[in-house]
Tab-separated table of C-alpha atoms in Angstrom:
chain	number	residue	atom	x	y	z
A	1	UNK	CA	-7.597	16.780	-13.717
A	2	UNK	CA	-6.841	16.483	-17.451
A	3	UNK	CA	-6.808	13.190	-19.307
A	4	UNK	CA	-3.038	13.467	-19.821
A	5	UNK	CA	-2.314	14.014	-16.108
A	6	UNK	CA	-4.677	11.206	-15.146
A	7	UNK	CA	-2.971	8.856	-17.571
A	8	UNK	CA	0.533	9.735	-16.358
A	9	UNK	CA	-0.433	9.295	-12.665
A	10	UNK	CA	-2.146	6.001	-13.457
A	11	UNK	CA	0.951	4.886	-15.421
A	12	UNK	CA	3.243	5.671	-12.469
A	13	UNK	CA	0.909	3.908	-10.030
A	14	UNK	CA	0.720	0.857	-12.298
A	15	UNK	CA	4.532	0.831	-12.544
A	16	UNK	CA	4.733	0.738	-8.727
A	17	UNK	CA	2.101	-2.010	-8.618
A	18	UNK	CA	4.027	-4.158	-11.093
A	19	UNK	CA	7.252	-3.523	-9.276
A	20	UNK	CA	5.837	-4.550	-5.862
A	21	UNK	CA	3.921	-7.451	-7.362
A	22	UNK	CA	6.960	-8.956	-9.078
A	23	UNK	CA	9.140	-8.539	-5.984
A	24	UNK	CA	6.662	-10.337	-3.720
A	25	UNK	CA	5.138	-12.812	-6.203
A	26	UNK	CA	1.575	-11.738	-5.423
A	27	UNK	CA	0.897	-9.923	-8.659
A	28	UNK	CA	0.039	-6.306	-9.382
A	29	UNK	CA	-3.725	-6.601	-9.046
A	30	UNK	CA	-3.556	-6.336	-5.263
A	31	UNK	CA	-2.270	-2.778	-5.736
A	32	UNK	CA	-4.058	-1.756	-8.951
A	33	UNK	CA	-7.579	-2.196	-7.631
A	34	UNK	CA	-7.135	-0.202	-4.421
A	35	UNK	CA	-5.303	2.478	-6.468
A	36	UNK	CA	-8.205	2.842	-8.898
A	37	UNK	CA	-10.994	2.646	-6.314
A	38	UNK	CA	-9.519	4.584	-3.378
A	39	UNK	CA	-7.420	7.201	-5.225
A	40	UNK	CA	-9.275	7.722	-8.501
A	41	UNK	CA	-12.721	6.639	-7.266
A	42	UNK	CA	-13.240	4.272	-10.202
A	43	UNK	CA	-16.135	1.834	-9.919
A	44	UNK	CA	-14.713	-1.381	-8.485
A	45	UNK	CA	-16.113	-3.450	-11.369
A	46	UNK	CA	-14.148	-1.380	-13.905
A	47	UNK	CA	-11.093	-1.614	-11.636
A	48	UNK	CA	-11.428	-5.430	-11.583
A	49	UNK	CA	-11.750	-5.567	-15.359
A	50	UNK	CA	-8.610	-3.483	-15.727
A	51	UNK	CA	-6.691	-5.632	-13.275
A	52	UNK	CA	-7.700	-8.779	-15.207
A	53	UNK	CA	-6.329	-7.409	-18.454
A	54	UNK	CA	-3.127	-6.430	-16.671
A	55	UNK	CA	-2.800	-9.988	-15.267
A	56	UNK	CA	-3.128	-11.475	-18.758
A	57	UNK	CA	-0.343	-9.195	-20.028
A	58	UNK	CA	2.080	-9.810	-17.144
A	59	UNK	CA	1.530	-13.577	-17.066
A	60	UNK	CA	1.963	-13.913	-20.853
A	61	UNK	CA	5.216	-11.915	-20.700
A	62	UNK	CA	6.929	-13.565	-17.739
A	63	UNK	CA	5.659	-17.151	-17.898
A	64	UNK	CA	7.510	-17.868	-21.191
A	65	UNK	CA	10.898	-17.371	-19.464
A	66	UNK	CA	10.119	-19.929	-16.754
A	67	UNK	CA	8.796	-22.395	-19.334
A	68	UNK	CA	11.979	-22.035	-21.352
A	69	UNK	CA	14.089	-22.728	-18.258
A	70	UNK	CA	12.143	-25.918	-17.570
A	71	UNK	CA	10.930	-24.951	-14.114
A	72	UNK	CA	7.171	-24.729	-14.891
A	73	UNK	CA	5.232	-27.966	-14.768
A	74	UNK	CA	3.134	-27.420	-17.896
A	75	UNK	CA	1.196	-30.660	-17.601
A	76	UNK	CA	0.156	-29.914	-13.994
A	77	UNK	CA	-0.642	-26.293	-14.928
A	78	UNK	CA	-2.917	-27.290	-17.782
A	79	UNK	CA	-4.692	-29.826	-15.566
A	80	UNK	CA	-5.279	-27.283	-12.760
A	81	UNK	CA	-6.347	-24.641	-15.281
A	82	UNK	CA	-9.554	-26.636	-15.750
A	83	UNK	CA	-10.350	-25.924	-12.054
A	84	UNK	CA	-9.256	-22.281	-12.044
A	85	UNK	CA	-10.978	-21.417	-15.341
A	86	UNK	CA	-14.233	-22.973	-14.201
A	87	UNK	CA	-14.036	-21.138	-10.892
A	88	UNK	CA	-13.087	-17.863	-12.649
A	89	UNK	CA	-16.175	-17.908	-14.869
A	90	UNK	CA	-18.401	-18.663	-11.864
A	91	UNK	CA	-16.764	-15.890	-9.858
A	92	UNK	CA	-17.099	-13.341	-12.692
A	93	UNK	CA	-20.797	-14.194	-13.097
A	94	UNK	CA	-21.396	-13.868	-9.357
A	95	UNK	CA	-19.559	-10.545	-9.173
A	96	UNK	CA	-22.019	-8.919	-11.560
A	97	UNK	CA	-24.834	-9.431	-9.081
A	98	UNK	CA	-23.032	-8.756	-5.795
A	99	UNK	CA	-23.144	-5.164	-4.441
A	100	UNK	CA	-19.888	-3.335	-4.921
A	101	UNK	CA	-19.451	-2.669	-1.183
A	102	UNK	CA	-19.640	-6.434	-0.476
A	103	UNK	CA	-17.026	-7.065	-3.205
A	104	UNK	CA	-14.801	-4.451	-1.547
A	105	UNK	CA	-15.101	-6.128	1.874
A	106	UNK	CA	-14.244	-9.552	0.414
A	107	UNK	CA	-11.343	-8.016	-1.489
A	108	UNK	CA	-10.002	-6.454	1.713
A	109	UNK	CA	-10.098	-9.774	3.499
A	110	UNK	CA	-8.248	-11.517	0.634
A	111	UNK	CA	-5.655	-8.719	0.682
A	112	UNK	CA	-4.983	-9.340	4.365
A	113	UNK	CA	-4.569	-13.029	3.640
A	114	UNK	CA	-2.184	-12.215	0.808
A	115	UNK	CA	-0.122	-9.936	3.128
A	116	UNK	CA	0.115	-12.741	5.678
A	117	UNK	CA	1.183	-15.153	2.948
A	118	UNK	CA	3.974	-12.784	1.932
A	119	UNK	CA	5.580	-13.332	5.367
A	120	UNK	CA	5.357	-17.077	5.105
A	121	UNK	CA	8.600	-18.923	5.246
A	122	UNK	CA	9.242	-20.578	1.877
A	123	UNK	CA	10.493	-24.105	1.810
A	124	UNK	CA	12.497	-25.715	-0.964
A	125	UNK	CA	12.311	-29.154	0.595
A	126	UNK	CA	11.354	-31.861	-1.841
A	127	UNK	CA	9.601	-35.058	-0.769
A	128	UNK	CA	10.407	-38.262	-2.577
A	129	UNK	CA	7.221	-39.865	-1.321
A	130	UNK	CA	4.891	-40.929	-4.156
A	131	UNK	CA	1.566	-41.343	-2.398
A	132	UNK	CA	-0.756	-40.202	-5.222
A	133	UNK	CA	-1.878	-42.805	-7.755
A	134	UNK	CA	-3.834	-40.079	-9.576
A	135	UNK	CA	-0.655	-38.055	-10.078
A	136	UNK	CA	1.056	-41.095	-11.610
A	137	UNK	CA	-1.894	-41.825	-13.869
A	138	UNK	CA	-2.071	-38.231	-15.103
A	139	UNK	CA	1.769	-37.995	-15.324
A	140	UNK	CA	1.868	-34.902	-13.104
A	141	UNK	CA	5.194	-35.706	-11.399
A	142	UNK	CA	8.168	-33.867	-12.863
A	143	UNK	CA	11.654	-32.415	-12.601
A	144	UNK	CA	13.194	-28.970	-12.479
A	145	UNK	CA	16.788	-27.595	-12.698
A	146	UNK	CA	18.399	-26.453	-9.448
A	147	UNK	CA	22.044	-25.584	-8.917
A	148	UNK	CA	23.166	-27.293	-12.067
A	149	UNK	CA	21.280	-30.505	-11.235
A	150	UNK	CA	17.942	-31.889	-12.247
A	151	UNK	CA	15.716	-32.493	-9.178
A	152	UNK	CA	12.682	-34.773	-9.340
A	153	UNK	CA	9.542	-34.333	-7.256
A	154	UNK	CA	6.255	-36.064	-6.641
A	155	UNK	CA	2.777	-34.504	-6.622
A	156	UNK	CA	0.518	-35.420	-3.706
A	157	UNK	CA	-3.122	-34.777	-2.681
A	158	UNK	CA	-4.315	-34.052	-6.184
A	159	UNK	CA	-8.072	-33.786	-5.322
A	160	UNK	CA	-7.359	-31.314	-2.440
A	161	UNK	CA	-5.184	-29.168	-4.698
A	162	UNK	CA	-7.839	-29.239	-7.442
A	163	UNK	CA	-10.522	-28.075	-4.983
A	164	UNK	CA	-8.342	-25.234	-3.741
A	165	UNK	CA	-7.599	-24.188	-7.321
A	166	UNK	CA	-11.304	-23.986	-8.026
A	167	UNK	CA	-11.715	-21.670	-5.074
A	168	UNK	CA	-8.730	-19.613	-6.262
A	169	UNK	CA	-10.436	-19.337	-9.638
A	170	UNK	CA	-13.669	-18.075	-8.017
A	171	UNK	CA	-11.726	-15.423	-6.084
A	172	UNK	CA	-9.875	-14.377	-9.261
A	173	UNK	CA	-13.094	-13.923	-11.228
A	174	UNK	CA	-14.844	-12.231	-8.303
A	175	UNK	CA	-12.023	-9.848	-7.294
A	176	UNK	CA	-9.934	-9.445	-10.449
A	177	UNK	CA	-6.648	-10.595	-8.837
A	178	UNK	CA	-4.489	-13.501	-9.879
A	179	UNK	CA	-5.074	-15.239	-6.543
A	180	UNK	CA	-1.389	-16.234	-6.669
A	181	UNK	CA	-1.364	-16.643	-2.877
A	182	UNK	CA	-4.108	-19.239	-2.985
A	183	UNK	CA	-2.605	-21.023	-5.975
A	184	UNK	CA	0.812	-21.242	-4.376
A	185	UNK	CA	-0.861	-22.395	-1.120
A	186	UNK	CA	-2.582	-25.226	-3.012
A	187	UNK	CA	0.557	-26.440	-4.789
A	188	UNK	CA	3.072	-25.724	-2.075
A	189	UNK	CA	1.228	-26.769	1.086
A	190	UNK	CA	-1.359	-29.254	-0.204
A	191	UNK	CA	0.261	-30.844	-3.245
A	192	UNK	CA	3.773	-30.592	-1.753
A	193	UNK	CA	5.413	-29.240	-4.887
A	194	UNK	CA	8.767	-27.377	-4.566
A	195	UNK	CA	8.239	-23.681	-4.130
A	196	UNK	CA	10.066	-22.705	-7.319
A	197	UNK	CA	7.817	-24.981	-9.341
A	198	UNK	CA	4.621	-23.868	-7.569
A	199	UNK	CA	5.294	-20.111	-8.063
A	200	UNK	CA	6.250	-20.439	-11.730
A	201	UNK	CA	3.380	-22.802	-12.525
A	202	UNK	CA	0.983	-20.417	-10.749
A	203	UNK	CA	2.324	-17.557	-12.938
A	204	UNK	CA	1.812	-19.723	-16.001
A	205	UNK	CA	-1.846	-20.283	-14.994
A	206	UNK	CA	-2.774	-16.735	-13.961
A	207	UNK	CA	-3.135	-15.438	-17.537
A	208	UNK	CA	-5.553	-18.210	-18.541
A	209	UNK	CA	-7.595	-17.747	-15.375
A	210	UNK	CA	-7.806	-13.990	-15.903
A	211	UNK	CA	-8.726	-14.382	-19.571
A	212	UNK	CA	-11.738	-16.580	-18.637
A	213	UNK	CA	-12.913	-13.893	-16.182
A	214	UNK	CA	-12.185	-10.990	-18.533
A	215	UNK	CA	-14.566	-12.335	-21.144
A	216	UNK	CA	-17.478	-11.982	-18.747
A	217	UNK	CA	-16.438	-8.459	-17.703
A	218	UNK	CA	-15.967	-7.488	-21.376
A	219	UNK	CA	-19.480	-8.692	-22.256
A	220	UNK	CA	-20.852	-6.669	-19.328
A	221	UNK	CA	-19.017	-3.519	-20.501
A	222	UNK	CA	-16.700	-3.318	-17.437
A	223	UNK	CA	-13.431	-3.122	-19.405
A	224	UNK	CA	-12.325	0.409	-20.370
A	225	UNK	CA	-9.502	0.798	-22.907
A	226	UNK	CA	-8.633	4.189	-21.421
A	227	UNK	CA	-7.853	2.539	-18.074
A	228	UNK	CA	-6.334	-0.641	-19.454
A	229	UNK	CA	-3.741	0.964	-21.702
A	230	UNK	CA	-1.651	2.851	-19.080
A	231	UNK	CA	-2.177	0.139	-16.470
A	232	UNK	CA	-0.933	-2.686	-18.690
A	233	UNK	CA	2.044	-0.643	-19.889
A	234	UNK	CA	2.949	0.428	-16.308
A	235	UNK	CA	2.577	-3.033	-14.812
A	236	UNK	CA	4.685	-4.607	-17.562
A	237	UNK	CA	7.466	-2.065	-17.056
A	238	UNK	CA	7.251	-2.467	-13.292
A	239	UNK	CA	7.373	-6.279	-13.475
A	240	UNK	CA	10.381	-6.095	-15.754
A	241	UNK	CA	12.160	-3.694	-13.373
A	242	UNK	CA	11.226	-5.804	-10.356
A	243	UNK	CA	12.748	-8.948	-11.870
A	244	UNK	CA	16.056	-7.049	-12.246
A	245	UNK	CA	15.868	-5.496	-8.775
A	246	UNK	CA	15.005	-8.773	-7.057
A	247	UNK	CA	18.557	-10.027	-7.565
A	248	UNK	CA	20.044	-7.182	-5.417
A	249	UNK	CA	17.149	-6.324	-3.095
A	250	UNK	CA	16.693	-7.548	0.454
A	251	UNK	CA	13.602	-9.777	0.038
A	252	UNK	CA	12.853	-9.811	3.767
A	253	UNK	CA	12.448	-6.020	4.013
A	254	UNK	CA	10.580	-5.888	0.720
A	255	UNK	CA	7.998	-8.338	2.034
A	256	UNK	CA	7.628	-6.405	5.311
A	257	UNK	CA	7.023	-3.129	3.451
A	258	UNK	CA	4.651	-4.771	1.051
A	259	UNK	CA	2.773	-6.497	3.822
A	260	UNK	CA	2.300	-3.231	5.752
A	261	UNK	CA	1.112	-1.328	2.643
A	262	UNK	CA	-1.284	-4.081	1.580
A	263	UNK	CA	-2.738	-4.354	5.086
A	264	UNK	CA	-3.373	-0.575	5.128
A	265	UNK	CA	-5.080	-0.739	1.751
A	266	UNK	CA	-7.153	-3.758	2.853
A	267	UNK	CA	-8.362	-1.949	5.952
A	268	UNK	CA	-9.298	1.062	3.812
A	269	UNK	CA	-11.226	-1.143	1.385
A	270	UNK	CA	-13.074	-2.889	4.225
A	271	UNK	CA	-13.850	0.457	5.968
A	272	UNK	CA	-15.181	2.008	2.779
A	273	UNK	CA	-17.125	-1.088	1.949
A	274	UNK	CA	-18.825	-1.187	5.389
A	275	UNK	CA	-19.706	2.466	5.022
A	276	UNK	CA	-21.028	2.079	1.483
A	277	UNK	CA	-18.464	4.375	-0.083
A	278	UNK	CA	-17.536	1.970	-2.877
Protein backbone atom coordinates (compact mmCIF):
# COMPACT_ATOMS: atom_id res chain seq x y z
CA UNK A 1 0.00 0.00 0.00
CA UNK A 2 1.39 3.41 -1.00
CA UNK A 3 1.50 6.37 1.37
CA UNK A 4 -1.12 8.20 -0.73
CA UNK A 5 -3.60 5.32 -0.67
CA UNK A 6 -3.01 4.80 3.06
CA UNK A 7 -3.66 8.50 3.71
CA UNK A 8 -6.84 8.55 1.62
CA UNK A 9 -8.26 5.42 3.28
CA UNK A 10 -7.39 6.81 6.72
CA UNK A 11 -9.01 10.14 5.79
CA UNK A 12 -12.21 8.34 4.74
CA UNK A 13 -12.23 6.25 7.92
CA UNK A 14 -11.67 9.33 10.07
CA UNK A 15 -14.53 11.11 8.29
CA UNK A 16 -16.84 8.20 9.15
CA UNK A 17 -15.57 8.24 12.74
CA UNK A 18 -16.27 11.96 13.08
CA UNK A 19 -19.69 11.53 11.49
CA UNK A 20 -20.75 8.71 13.83
CA UNK A 21 -19.18 10.40 16.84
CA UNK A 22 -21.03 13.67 16.30
CA UNK A 23 -24.35 11.91 15.66
CA UNK A 24 -24.15 9.89 18.90
CA UNK A 25 -22.28 12.32 21.13
CA UNK A 26 -19.60 9.78 22.05
CA UNK A 27 -16.75 11.27 20.03
CA UNK A 28 -14.69 9.90 17.16
CA UNK A 29 -12.01 8.23 19.27
CA UNK A 30 -14.17 5.16 19.86
CA UNK A 31 -13.97 4.46 16.11
CA UNK A 32 -10.51 5.87 15.29
CA UNK A 33 -8.56 3.57 17.64
CA UNK A 34 -10.16 0.28 16.47
CA UNK A 35 -9.74 1.49 12.86
CA UNK A 36 -6.02 2.08 13.30
CA UNK A 37 -5.31 -1.03 15.36
CA UNK A 38 -7.58 -3.62 13.72
CA UNK A 39 -7.49 -2.46 10.09
CA UNK A 40 -4.07 -0.83 9.73
CA UNK A 41 -2.33 -2.76 12.54
CA UNK A 42 -0.93 0.41 14.11
CA UNK A 43 0.52 0.07 17.61
CA UNK A 44 -2.28 0.95 20.03
CA UNK A 45 -0.16 3.61 21.77
CA UNK A 46 0.29 5.50 18.49
CA UNK A 47 -3.45 5.05 17.83
CA UNK A 48 -4.24 6.54 21.25
CA UNK A 49 -1.92 9.51 20.62
CA UNK A 50 -3.61 10.16 17.28
CA UNK A 51 -7.09 9.96 18.82
CA UNK A 52 -6.09 12.45 21.52
CA UNK A 53 -4.96 15.01 18.93
CA UNK A 54 -8.22 14.48 17.03
CA UNK A 55 -10.20 15.03 20.26
CA UNK A 56 -8.43 18.36 20.85
CA UNK A 57 -9.29 19.53 17.32
CA UNK A 58 -12.96 18.50 17.39
CA UNK A 59 -13.57 19.84 20.89
CA UNK A 60 -11.95 23.19 20.08
CA UNK A 61 -14.02 23.54 16.92
CA UNK A 62 -17.45 22.59 18.22
CA UNK A 63 -17.35 23.81 21.83
CA UNK A 64 -17.19 27.48 20.82
CA UNK A 65 -20.64 27.31 19.22
CA UNK A 66 -22.25 25.95 22.39
CA UNK A 67 -20.47 28.54 24.55
CA UNK A 68 -21.74 31.31 22.27
CA UNK A 69 -25.31 30.00 22.60
CA UNK A 70 -25.04 30.09 26.39
CA UNK A 71 -25.72 26.38 26.93
CA UNK A 72 -22.30 25.38 28.31
CA UNK A 73 -21.72 25.91 32.02
CA UNK A 74 -18.18 27.31 31.76
CA UNK A 75 -17.69 27.71 35.51
CA UNK A 76 -18.69 24.09 36.18
CA UNK A 77 -16.57 22.88 33.26
CA UNK A 78 -13.46 24.66 34.51
CA UNK A 79 -13.99 23.29 38.01
CA UNK A 80 -14.40 19.71 36.78
CA UNK A 81 -11.44 20.09 34.42
CA UNK A 82 -9.22 20.02 37.50
CA UNK A 83 -10.42 16.47 38.13
CA UNK A 84 -10.30 15.30 34.50
CA UNK A 85 -6.88 16.82 33.80
CA UNK A 86 -5.36 15.27 36.92
CA UNK A 87 -6.86 11.91 36.03
CA UNK A 88 -5.76 12.23 32.38
CA UNK A 89 -2.11 12.76 33.33
CA UNK A 90 -2.23 9.77 35.70
CA UNK A 91 -3.90 7.62 33.04
CA UNK A 92 -1.34 8.61 30.38
CA UNK A 93 1.55 7.80 32.71
CA UNK A 94 0.03 4.43 33.58
CA UNK A 95 -0.62 3.57 29.92
CA UNK A 96 3.09 3.72 29.11
CA UNK A 97 3.82 0.85 31.48
CA UNK A 98 0.76 -1.34 30.83
CA UNK A 99 1.07 -4.07 28.14
CA UNK A 100 -0.74 -3.16 24.93
CA UNK A 101 -2.98 -6.24 25.05
CA UNK A 102 -4.24 -5.21 28.51
CA UNK A 103 -4.98 -1.69 27.21
CA UNK A 104 -6.91 -3.27 24.32
CA UNK A 105 -9.04 -5.36 26.69
CA UNK A 106 -9.83 -2.34 28.89
CA UNK A 107 -10.63 -0.31 25.79
CA UNK A 108 -13.03 -3.00 24.58
CA UNK A 109 -14.87 -3.00 27.90
CA UNK A 110 -15.20 0.81 27.83
CA UNK A 111 -16.50 0.60 24.24
CA UNK A 112 -19.24 -1.80 25.33
CA UNK A 113 -20.17 0.58 28.15
CA UNK A 114 -20.26 3.49 25.65
CA UNK A 115 -22.51 1.47 23.33
CA UNK A 116 -24.92 0.78 26.20
CA UNK A 117 -24.87 4.46 27.11
CA UNK A 118 -25.87 5.36 23.55
CA UNK A 119 -29.19 3.52 24.08
CA UNK A 120 -29.86 5.29 27.36
CA UNK A 121 -33.01 7.36 27.44
CA UNK A 122 -32.10 11.01 27.75
CA UNK A 123 -34.02 13.14 30.19
CA UNK A 124 -34.49 16.89 29.95
CA UNK A 125 -36.14 17.09 33.35
CA UNK A 126 -34.75 19.83 35.55
CA UNK A 127 -34.87 19.69 39.33
CA UNK A 128 -35.34 22.90 41.27
CA UNK A 129 -34.01 21.31 44.44
CA UNK A 130 -30.90 23.02 45.73
CA UNK A 131 -29.34 20.48 48.06
CA UNK A 132 -25.66 21.27 47.47
CA UNK A 133 -24.08 23.97 49.61
CA UNK A 134 -20.80 23.41 47.78
CA UNK A 135 -22.46 24.23 44.45
CA UNK A 136 -23.77 27.50 45.91
CA UNK A 137 -20.39 28.41 47.37
CA UNK A 138 -18.60 27.73 44.10
CA UNK A 139 -21.43 29.36 42.08
CA UNK A 140 -21.88 26.29 39.88
CA UNK A 141 -25.66 26.64 39.43
CA UNK A 142 -26.68 28.19 36.14
CA UNK A 143 -29.17 28.78 33.35
CA UNK A 144 -29.52 27.81 29.71
CA UNK A 145 -31.81 28.85 26.82
CA UNK A 146 -34.57 26.41 25.87
CA UNK A 147 -37.51 27.09 23.56
CA UNK A 148 -37.09 30.85 23.75
CA UNK A 149 -36.98 30.80 27.55
CA UNK A 150 -34.15 30.85 30.07
CA UNK A 151 -34.26 27.77 32.32
CA UNK A 152 -32.44 27.69 35.63
CA UNK A 153 -31.01 24.52 37.21
CA UNK A 154 -29.23 23.44 40.38
CA UNK A 155 -26.10 21.30 40.64
CA UNK A 156 -26.19 18.46 43.19
CA UNK A 157 -23.74 15.87 44.57
CA UNK A 158 -20.63 17.85 43.63
CA UNK A 159 -18.10 15.49 45.38
CA UNK A 160 -19.60 12.42 43.64
CA UNK A 161 -19.46 14.14 40.25
CA UNK A 162 -15.88 15.27 40.88
CA UNK A 163 -14.80 11.70 41.70
CA UNK A 164 -16.45 10.33 38.54
CA UNK A 165 -14.75 13.04 36.49
CA UNK A 166 -11.38 11.99 37.88
CA UNK A 167 -12.09 8.42 36.80
CA UNK A 168 -13.19 9.69 33.36
CA UNK A 169 -9.89 11.56 33.09
CA UNK A 170 -7.92 8.41 33.90
CA UNK A 171 -9.80 6.49 31.21
CA UNK A 172 -9.20 9.31 28.72
CA UNK A 173 -5.46 9.33 29.36
CA UNK A 174 -5.23 5.55 29.39
CA UNK A 175 -7.34 4.85 26.29
CA UNK A 176 -7.16 8.04 24.24
CA UNK A 177 -10.93 8.62 24.08
CA UNK A 178 -12.85 11.62 25.30
CA UNK A 179 -14.70 9.50 27.88
CA UNK A 180 -17.79 11.53 26.98
CA UNK A 181 -20.08 8.73 28.19
CA UNK A 182 -18.51 8.81 31.65
CA UNK A 183 -18.55 12.60 31.81
CA UNK A 184 -22.19 12.83 30.78
CA UNK A 185 -23.00 10.08 33.31
CA UNK A 186 -21.34 12.13 36.05
CA UNK A 187 -23.15 15.36 35.22
CA UNK A 188 -26.49 13.93 34.08
CA UNK A 189 -27.04 11.10 36.58
CA UNK A 190 -24.99 12.18 39.60
CA UNK A 191 -25.00 15.97 39.51
CA UNK A 192 -28.52 16.10 37.99
CA UNK A 193 -27.71 18.68 35.33
CA UNK A 194 -30.02 18.99 32.28
CA UNK A 195 -28.82 16.77 29.45
CA UNK A 196 -28.21 19.64 27.02
CA UNK A 197 -25.92 21.32 29.55
CA UNK A 198 -24.09 18.10 30.47
CA UNK A 199 -23.32 17.13 26.85
CA UNK A 200 -22.15 20.60 25.81
CA UNK A 201 -20.10 21.08 28.98
CA UNK A 202 -18.56 17.63 28.46
CA UNK A 203 -17.61 18.61 24.91
CA UNK A 204 -16.08 21.83 26.27
CA UNK A 205 -13.93 19.78 28.68
CA UNK A 206 -12.81 17.01 26.31
CA UNK A 207 -10.18 19.15 24.55
CA UNK A 208 -8.48 20.19 27.80
CA UNK A 209 -8.49 16.61 29.10
CA UNK A 210 -7.04 15.28 25.84
CA UNK A 211 -4.38 18.00 25.77
CA UNK A 212 -3.13 16.98 29.22
CA UNK A 213 -2.81 13.35 28.09
CA UNK A 214 -1.32 14.25 24.71
CA UNK A 215 1.65 15.98 26.35
CA UNK A 216 2.70 12.69 27.95
CA UNK A 217 2.25 10.75 24.70
CA UNK A 218 4.21 13.43 22.80
CA UNK A 219 7.10 13.21 25.24
CA UNK A 220 7.13 9.42 24.85
CA UNK A 221 7.18 9.71 21.05
CA UNK A 222 3.75 8.15 20.49
CA UNK A 223 2.30 10.96 18.34
CA UNK A 224 2.94 10.60 14.61
CA UNK A 225 2.24 13.63 12.35
CA UNK A 226 1.66 11.27 9.42
CA UNK A 227 -1.25 9.66 11.26
CA UNK A 228 -2.57 12.80 12.94
CA UNK A 229 -2.91 14.96 9.82
CA UNK A 230 -5.48 12.86 7.86
CA UNK A 231 -7.27 11.77 11.04
CA UNK A 232 -7.77 15.32 12.37
CA UNK A 233 -8.91 16.58 8.96
CA UNK A 234 -11.29 13.64 8.44
CA UNK A 235 -12.78 13.81 11.93
CA UNK A 236 -13.36 17.57 11.65
CA UNK A 237 -15.12 17.19 8.30
CA UNK A 238 -17.16 14.26 9.63
CA UNK A 239 -18.18 16.13 12.77
CA UNK A 240 -19.27 19.13 10.71
CA UNK A 241 -21.31 16.90 8.41
CA UNK A 242 -22.81 15.05 11.36
CA UNK A 243 -24.01 18.27 12.95
CA UNK A 244 -25.90 19.09 9.73
CA UNK A 245 -27.23 15.55 9.30
CA UNK A 246 -28.42 15.28 12.89
CA UNK A 247 -31.28 17.69 12.21
CA UNK A 248 -32.83 15.35 9.61
CA UNK A 249 -31.62 11.92 10.75
CA UNK A 250 -33.57 9.43 12.86
CA UNK A 251 -31.57 9.49 16.08
CA UNK A 252 -33.03 6.22 17.34
CA UNK A 253 -31.82 4.19 14.35
CA UNK A 254 -28.49 5.98 14.33
CA UNK A 255 -27.86 4.95 17.93
CA UNK A 256 -28.86 1.35 17.19
CA UNK A 257 -26.47 1.11 14.24
CA UNK A 258 -23.70 2.82 16.19
CA UNK A 259 -24.24 0.57 19.21
CA UNK A 260 -24.04 -2.58 17.06
CA UNK A 261 -20.88 -1.43 15.26
CA UNK A 262 -19.15 -0.37 18.48
CA UNK A 263 -20.05 -3.63 20.22
CA UNK A 264 -18.56 -5.61 17.32
CA UNK A 265 -15.36 -3.53 17.43
CA UNK A 266 -15.20 -3.93 21.21
CA UNK A 267 -15.44 -7.72 20.98
CA UNK A 268 -12.71 -7.71 18.33
CA UNK A 269 -10.46 -5.59 20.55
CA UNK A 270 -11.03 -7.84 23.57
CA UNK A 271 -10.48 -11.02 21.48
CA UNK A 272 -7.23 -9.72 19.99
CA UNK A 273 -6.10 -8.47 23.38
CA UNK A 274 -6.72 -11.85 25.02
CA UNK A 275 -4.82 -13.58 22.22
CA UNK A 276 -1.91 -11.13 22.37
CA UNK A 277 -2.42 -9.85 18.83
CA UNK A 278 -2.26 -6.17 19.81
